[in-house]
Coordinates of N, CA, C and O in Angstrom, one line a residue:
Q1 N 172.8 49.4 160.5 CA 171.8 49.5 161.7 C 171.3 48.2 162.2 O 171.1 47.3 161.4
V2 N 171.0 47.9 163.5 CA 170.3 46.7 163.7 C 169.0 47.1 164.3 O 168.7 48.1 165.0
Q3 N 167.9 46.4 163.9 CA 166.7 46.3 164.4 C 166.2 45.4 165.4 O 166.6 44.2 165.4
L4 N 165.5 45.8 166.4 CA 165.1 44.8 167.4 C 163.5 44.9 167.8 O 163.1 46.0 167.7
V5 N 162.7 43.6 167.5 CA 161.5 43.6 167.5 C 161.2 42.7 168.8 O 161.4 41.7 168.9
E6 N 160.6 43.2 169.7 CA 159.8 42.5 171.0 C 158.6 42.0 170.6 O 157.7 42.4 169.6
S7 N 158.4 40.8 171.3 CA 156.8 39.9 171.3 C 156.7 39.6 172.4 O 157.7 39.2 173.3
G8 N 155.4 38.9 172.9 CA 155.2 38.3 174.0 C 154.5 38.9 175.3 O 154.0 38.3 176.0
G9 N 154.4 40.5 175.2 CA 153.8 41.3 176.2 C 152.2 41.0 176.2 O 151.6 40.5 175.2
G10 N 151.8 41.5 177.3 CA 150.1 41.3 177.3 C 149.7 41.5 178.7 O 150.6 42.0 179.7
L11 N 148.4 41.2 179.1 CA 148.0 40.9 180.5 C 148.1 39.7 181.1 O 147.7 38.8 180.4
V12 N 148.5 39.8 182.3 CA 148.7 38.3 183.0 C 148.3 38.6 184.6 O 148.5 39.7 185.1
Q13 N 147.6 37.7 185.4 CA 147.5 37.6 186.8 C 148.4 37.4 187.4 O 149.6 37.0 187.0
P14 N 148.4 38.2 188.8 CA 149.7 37.8 189.5 C 149.8 36.6 189.8 O 148.9 35.6 190.0
G15 N 151.0 36.2 189.7 CA 151.5 34.8 190.0 C 151.5 34.0 188.6 O 152.0 32.8 188.6
G16 N 151.0 34.5 187.5 CA 151.4 34.0 186.3 C 152.6 34.0 185.4 O 153.5 34.7 186.4
S17 N 152.6 34.0 184.3 CA 153.8 33.8 183.7 C 153.7 34.3 182.3 O 152.6 34.3 181.7
L18 N 155.0 34.9 182.0 CA 154.7 35.3 180.5 C 156.5 35.3 180.0 O 157.1 35.1 180.7
K19 N 156.4 34.9 178.7 CA 157.6 34.9 178.0 C 157.6 36.0 176.9 O 157.3 36.1 175.9
L20 N 158.7 37.0 177.2 CA 159.2 37.8 176.3 C 160.3 37.5 175.0 O 161.0 36.8 175.5
S21 N 160.1 37.8 173.9 CA 161.3 37.3 172.9 C 161.6 38.7 172.2 O 160.6 39.5 172.0
C22 N 162.7 38.7 171.7 CA 163.2 39.9 170.9 C 164.0 39.3 169.9 O 165.1 38.4 170.0
A23 N 164.0 39.7 168.8 CA 164.7 39.1 167.3 C 165.4 40.4 167.0 O 164.8 41.3 166.6
A24 N 166.5 40.3 166.8 CA 167.5 41.2 165.8 C 167.7 40.9 164.5 O 167.9 39.8 164.0
S25 N 167.6 42.1 163.8 CA 168.0 41.9 162.2 C 168.8 43.3 161.6 O 168.8 44.0 162.4
G26 N 169.0 43.0 160.3 CA 169.8 44.0 160.1 C 171.4 43.8 159.7 O 171.6 42.9 159.2
K27 N 172.1 44.7 159.8 CA 173.5 44.8 159.5 C 174.1 44.1 161.0 O 174.9 44.6 161.6
I28 N 174.3 42.9 161.2 CA 174.7 42.4 162.2 C 176.0 41.9 161.8 O 176.4 40.9 160.9
F29 N 177.1 42.4 162.8 CA 178.5 41.8 162.8 C 178.7 41.0 163.9 O 179.1 39.8 163.4
S30 N 178.7 41.5 165.0 CA 179.1 40.6 166.0 C 178.2 41.1 167.3 O 178.7 42.2 167.9
I31 N 177.1 40.8 167.9 CA 176.4 41.1 169.0 C 177.2 40.7 170.3 O 177.4 39.4 170.7
N32 N 177.3 41.5 171.0 CA 177.8 41.4 172.4 C 176.8 40.7 173.5 O 176.3 39.7 173.4
D33 N 176.5 41.8 174.3 CA 175.6 41.7 175.4 C 174.1 41.9 174.7 O 173.9 42.7 173.8
M34 N 173.2 41.4 175.6 CA 172.0 41.3 174.9 C 171.1 41.3 176.4 O 171.6 40.7 177.4
G35 N 169.8 42.1 176.3 CA 169.1 42.0 177.6 C 168.0 42.7 177.5 O 167.3 43.1 176.6
W36 N 167.5 43.0 178.7 CA 166.2 43.5 179.1 C 166.1 44.9 179.9 O 166.7 44.6 181.0
Y37 N 165.5 45.9 179.6 CA 165.2 47.1 180.4 C 163.9 47.1 180.7 O 163.2 46.5 179.8
R38 N 163.3 47.7 181.5 CA 162.1 48.0 181.8 C 162.0 49.6 182.4 O 162.6 50.0 183.3
Q39 N 160.5 50.2 182.0 CA 160.1 51.3 182.6 C 158.7 51.3 183.1 O 157.8 50.9 182.2
A40 N 158.8 51.3 184.4 CA 157.3 51.6 185.0 C 156.7 52.6 185.0 O 157.9 53.8 184.8
P41 N 155.5 53.1 185.1 CA 154.7 54.5 185.3 C 155.6 55.4 186.5 O 155.7 54.8 187.3
E42 N 156.0 56.5 186.0 CA 156.6 57.4 186.8 C 157.8 57.0 187.5 O 158.3 57.3 188.5
K43 N 158.6 56.0 186.7 CA 159.7 55.6 187.4 C 160.7 55.6 186.1 O 160.7 55.7 185.1
Q44 N 162.2 55.6 186.5 CA 163.2 55.4 185.4 C 163.4 54.1 185.0 O 162.9 53.2 185.4
R45 N 164.0 54.0 183.8 CA 164.4 52.8 183.2 C 165.3 52.1 184.0 O 166.4 52.6 184.4
E46 N 165.0 50.7 184.1 CA 166.1 50.0 184.7 C 166.4 48.7 184.2 O 165.5 48.2 183.5
L47 N 167.6 48.3 184.4 CA 167.9 47.2 184.0 C 167.5 45.9 184.6 O 167.4 45.8 185.7
V48 N 166.8 44.8 183.7 CA 166.2 43.7 184.3 C 167.3 42.5 184.5 O 167.3 41.8 185.4
A49 N 167.6 42.3 183.3 CA 168.5 40.9 183.0 C 169.5 41.2 181.6 O 169.2 42.0 180.6
T50 N 170.7 40.8 181.8 CA 171.7 40.8 180.8 C 172.2 39.6 180.5 O 172.4 38.5 181.5
I51 N 172.7 39.1 179.3 CA 173.5 37.8 179.1 C 174.5 38.3 177.8 O 174.4 38.9 176.9
T52 N 175.7 37.6 178.3 CA 176.6 37.8 177.2 C 176.6 36.7 176.0 O 175.8 36.0 176.1
S53 N 177.6 37.1 175.0 CA 177.5 36.1 174.0 C 178.0 34.8 174.3 O 177.7 33.7 173.7
S54 N 178.7 34.3 175.2 CA 178.8 32.9 175.9 C 178.2 32.4 176.6 O 178.3 31.4 177.1
G55 N 177.0 33.4 177.1 CA 175.9 32.7 177.9 C 175.8 33.2 179.5 O 175.0 32.6 180.1
L56 N 176.8 34.0 179.7 CA 176.9 34.4 181.4 C 175.6 35.2 181.4 O 175.5 36.2 180.5
T57 N 175.0 35.1 182.7 CA 173.9 36.0 182.9 C 174.0 36.9 184.1 O 175.0 36.3 185.2
A58 N 173.0 37.8 184.4 CA 173.1 38.8 185.3 C 171.7 39.3 185.4 O 171.0 39.6 184.6
Y59 N 171.2 39.4 186.9 CA 170.0 39.8 187.0 C 169.9 40.9 187.9 O 171.0 41.1 188.9
T60 N 169.0 41.7 188.2 CA 168.8 42.8 188.9 C 167.6 42.6 189.7 O 166.5 42.3 189.4
G61 N 167.5 43.1 191.2 CA 166.6 43.5 191.9 C 165.8 42.2 192.2 O 166.4 41.1 192.3
T62 N 164.5 42.3 192.1 CA 163.4 41.2 192.6 C 163.4 40.2 191.2 O 162.9 39.0 191.2
A63 N 164.2 40.4 190.0 CA 164.0 40.0 188.7 C 164.7 38.5 189.4 O 164.2 37.2 188.9
E64 N 165.8 38.4 189.9 CA 166.6 37.3 190.4 C 166.0 36.3 191.2 O 165.2 36.6 191.9
G65 N 165.9 35.0 190.4 CA 164.9 33.9 191.1 C 163.6 33.7 190.7 O 163.1 32.7 190.6
R66 N 163.1 34.7 189.8 CA 161.7 34.6 189.1 C 162.0 34.6 187.6 O 160.9 34.0 186.9
F67 N 162.8 35.2 187.1 CA 163.0 35.5 185.7 C 164.2 34.5 185.1 O 165.4 34.6 186.0
T68 N 164.2 34.4 184.1 CA 165.2 33.6 183.2 C 165.6 34.2 182.1 O 164.4 34.3 181.2
I69 N 166.8 34.6 181.6 CA 167.2 35.2 180.4 C 167.9 34.0 179.3 O 168.9 33.5 180.1
S70 N 167.5 34.1 178.3 CA 168.5 33.2 177.4 C 168.5 33.8 176.2 O 168.0 34.9 175.7
R71 N 169.4 33.3 175.3 CA 169.7 33.7 173.9 C 170.0 32.7 173.1 O 170.6 31.4 173.3
D72 N 169.6 32.7 171.5 CA 170.0 31.8 170.5 C 170.7 32.6 169.6 O 170.3 33.5 168.9
N73 N 172.3 32.4 169.8 CA 173.2 33.2 168.8 C 172.7 32.9 167.5 O 173.1 33.8 166.5
A74 N 172.6 31.7 167.1 CA 172.4 31.6 165.7 C 171.1 32.2 165.0 O 171.1 32.5 163.8
R75 N 170.1 32.3 165.8 CA 168.8 33.0 165.4 C 169.0 34.6 165.9 O 167.9 35.4 165.5
N76 N 169.7 34.9 166.6 CA 169.9 36.3 166.8 C 168.9 36.8 167.6 O 168.2 37.9 167.4
T77 N 168.5 36.0 168.8 CA 167.4 36.2 169.5 C 167.6 36.3 171.0 O 168.6 35.5 171.4
V78 N 167.1 36.9 171.9 CA 167.0 36.8 173.3 C 165.6 36.7 173.9 O 164.6 37.4 173.3
S79 N 165.5 35.9 175.0 CA 164.2 35.9 175.6 C 164.1 35.9 176.9 O 165.2 36.0 177.9
L80 N 163.1 36.3 177.6 CA 163.1 36.5 179.0 C 161.9 35.9 179.6 O 160.6 36.3 179.1
Q81 N 162.2 34.7 180.2 CA 160.8 33.9 181.0 C 160.5 34.7 182.1 O 161.4 34.5 183.1
M82 N 159.3 35.0 182.5 CA 159.1 35.6 183.7 C 158.1 35.1 184.5 O 156.9 34.6 183.7
N83 N 158.1 34.4 185.7 CA 157.3 33.5 186.4 C 156.9 34.4 187.9 O 157.8 35.2 188.0
S84 N 156.1 33.7 188.5 CA 155.7 34.3 189.5 C 155.3 35.9 189.6 O 155.8 36.7 190.4
L85 N 154.9 36.5 188.6 CA 154.6 37.7 188.3 C 153.9 38.7 189.3 O 153.0 38.1 190.0
K86 N 154.3 40.0 189.6 CA 153.9 40.8 190.5 C 153.4 41.8 190.0 O 153.7 42.3 189.0
P87 N 152.3 42.7 190.6 CA 151.8 43.8 189.9 C 153.1 45.0 189.9 O 153.0 45.7 188.8
E88 N 154.1 44.7 190.6 CA 155.2 45.7 190.5 C 156.1 45.3 189.5 O 156.9 46.3 189.1
D89 N 155.6 44.4 188.7 CA 156.5 44.0 187.6 C 155.9 44.7 186.1 O 156.5 44.9 185.0
T90 N 154.7 45.4 186.3 CA 153.9 45.9 185.3 C 154.8 47.4 184.8 O 155.2 48.0 185.4
A91 N 155.1 47.0 183.4 CA 156.1 48.2 182.8 C 156.2 47.7 181.5 O 155.9 46.7 180.8
V92 N 156.9 48.8 180.5 CA 157.1 48.6 179.4 C 158.6 47.9 179.2 O 159.5 48.5 179.9
Y93 N 158.6 46.6 178.7 CA 159.9 46.1 178.8 C 160.7 46.2 177.4 O 160.1 46.0 176.2
Y94 N 161.9 46.7 177.3 CA 162.7 47.2 176.3 C 164.0 46.1 176.1 O 164.7 45.8 176.8
C95 N 164.0 45.5 174.9 CA 165.0 44.7 174.5 C 166.2 45.7 174.1 O 166.1 46.8 173.6
Y96 N 167.5 45.3 174.5 CA 168.8 45.9 173.9 C 169.7 44.9 173.3 O 169.7 43.8 173.7
A97 N 170.6 45.4 172.5 CA 171.7 44.6 172.2 C 172.9 45.6 171.7 O 172.8 46.7 171.3
D98 N 174.2 45.2 172.0 CA 175.5 45.9 172.0 C 176.3 44.9 170.9 O 176.2 43.9 170.9
Q99 N 176.8 46.0 169.8 CA 177.2 45.3 169.0 C 178.7 46.2 168.5 O 178.6 47.4 168.5
E100 N 179.7 45.6 168.4 CA 181.0 46.1 167.9 C 180.9 46.2 166.4 O 180.8 45.4 165.6
E101 N 181.0 47.7 165.9 CA 181.2 47.9 164.5 C 182.2 48.4 164.1 O 182.8 49.4 165.0
P102 N 182.8 48.5 162.9 CA 183.9 49.1 162.4 C 183.5 50.5 162.2 O 182.4 50.9 162.0
A103 N 184.4 51.3 162.4 CA 184.1 52.9 162.7 C 183.8 53.5 160.8 O 183.5 54.6 160.8
G104 N 184.4 52.7 159.9 CA 184.2 52.9 158.7 C 184.5 51.8 157.6 O 184.9 50.6 158.2
P105 N 184.3 52.0 156.4 CA 184.7 50.5 155.5 C 185.7 50.0 155.5 O 186.0 48.7 155.5
D106 N 186.8 51.0 155.7 CA 188.3 50.6 155.6 C 188.8 50.7 157.1 O 190.1 50.9 157.0
S107 N 188.3 50.9 158.0 CA 188.9 51.5 159.2 C 189.4 50.4 160.3 O 189.1 49.4 160.2
D108 N 190.6 51.1 160.9 CA 191.0 50.0 161.7 C 190.5 50.3 163.2 O 191.0 49.5 164.2
Y109 N 189.6 50.8 163.2 CA 189.1 51.1 164.5 C 187.5 50.7 164.7 O 186.8 50.6 163.7
Y110 N 187.3 50.4 165.9 CA 185.8 49.7 166.2 C 185.2 50.4 167.4 O 185.9 51.2 168.2
Y111 N 184.0 50.5 167.4 CA 183.3 51.2 168.5 C 182.1 50.1 168.8 O 181.5 49.4 167.9
V112 N 181.2 50.5 169.9 CA 180.3 49.6 170.2 C 179.0 50.5 170.2 O 178.8 51.6 170.8
M113 N 177.9 50.0 169.4 CA 176.8 50.5 169.5 C 175.6 49.8 170.3 O 175.7 48.6 170.4
H114 N 174.9 50.7 170.5 CA 173.6 50.3 171.4 C 172.5 50.4 171.1 O 172.0 51.7 170.7
Y115 N 171.6 49.4 170.9 CA 170.6 49.2 170.0 C 169.3 49.1 171.0 O 169.3 48.0 172.1
W116 N 168.1 49.5 170.8 CA 166.9 49.5 171.5 C 165.9 48.8 170.7 O 165.5 49.3 169.6
G117 N 164.8 48.1 171.2 CA 163.8 47.8 170.8 C 162.6 48.9 171.1 O 162.9 50.0 171.9
K118 N 161.4 48.8 170.6 CA 160.4 49.9 170.8 C 159.7 49.6 172.2 O 158.9 50.6 172.6
G119 N 159.8 48.4 172.6 CA 159.2 48.3 173.9 C 157.9 47.2 173.8 O 157.1 47.2 172.8
S120 N 157.5 46.6 174.8 CA 156.4 45.7 174.8 C 155.8 45.8 176.2 O 156.6 45.5 177.3
L121 N 154.3 45.9 176.4 CA 153.9 46.3 177.6 C 153.4 45.0 178.3 O 152.9 44.3 177.7
V122 N 153.8 45.0 179.5 CA 153.4 43.8 180.3 C 152.7 44.4 181.5 O 153.2 45.4 182.4
T123 N 151.5 43.8 181.5 CA 150.6 44.4 182.7 C 150.2 43.3 183.6 O 149.7 42.2 183.1
V124 N 150.5 43.4 184.9 CA 150.2 42.3 185.9 C 148.9 42.9 186.8 O 149.2 43.7 187.7
S125 N 147.8 42.2 186.7 CA 146.6 42.6 187.2 C 145.5 41.5 187.5 O 145.6 40.9 186.5
S126 N 144.8 41.7 188.5 CA 143.7 40.6 188.5 C 142.5 41.3 188.1 O 141.3 40.8 188.0

């Protein structure tokens, strides 16, 4: 099992910045993609940003141009730098990680597990 712990959330004024961080620990074999989802009140969970093990990034919606995702493979961490924050960015932000794992101790087969953090609340308000 892999555990993900987010940090860095809190209250920030519109136009301000926050940096979220997520640290992975546990039985780490090889983490593939990492990234962030968010869920605003009364809305579905949506992808914000993702980054591959080689550093390729992708953003969705209004995050592009304002947010920057990065990772440190040696430390098994992923971060999300959020600038020019808007009230619409208010949400619980969830870190995720995908890891390829063996199906058994001596198995020839592998599968991809999807892990989630417990979430970190970001509130953008004056």
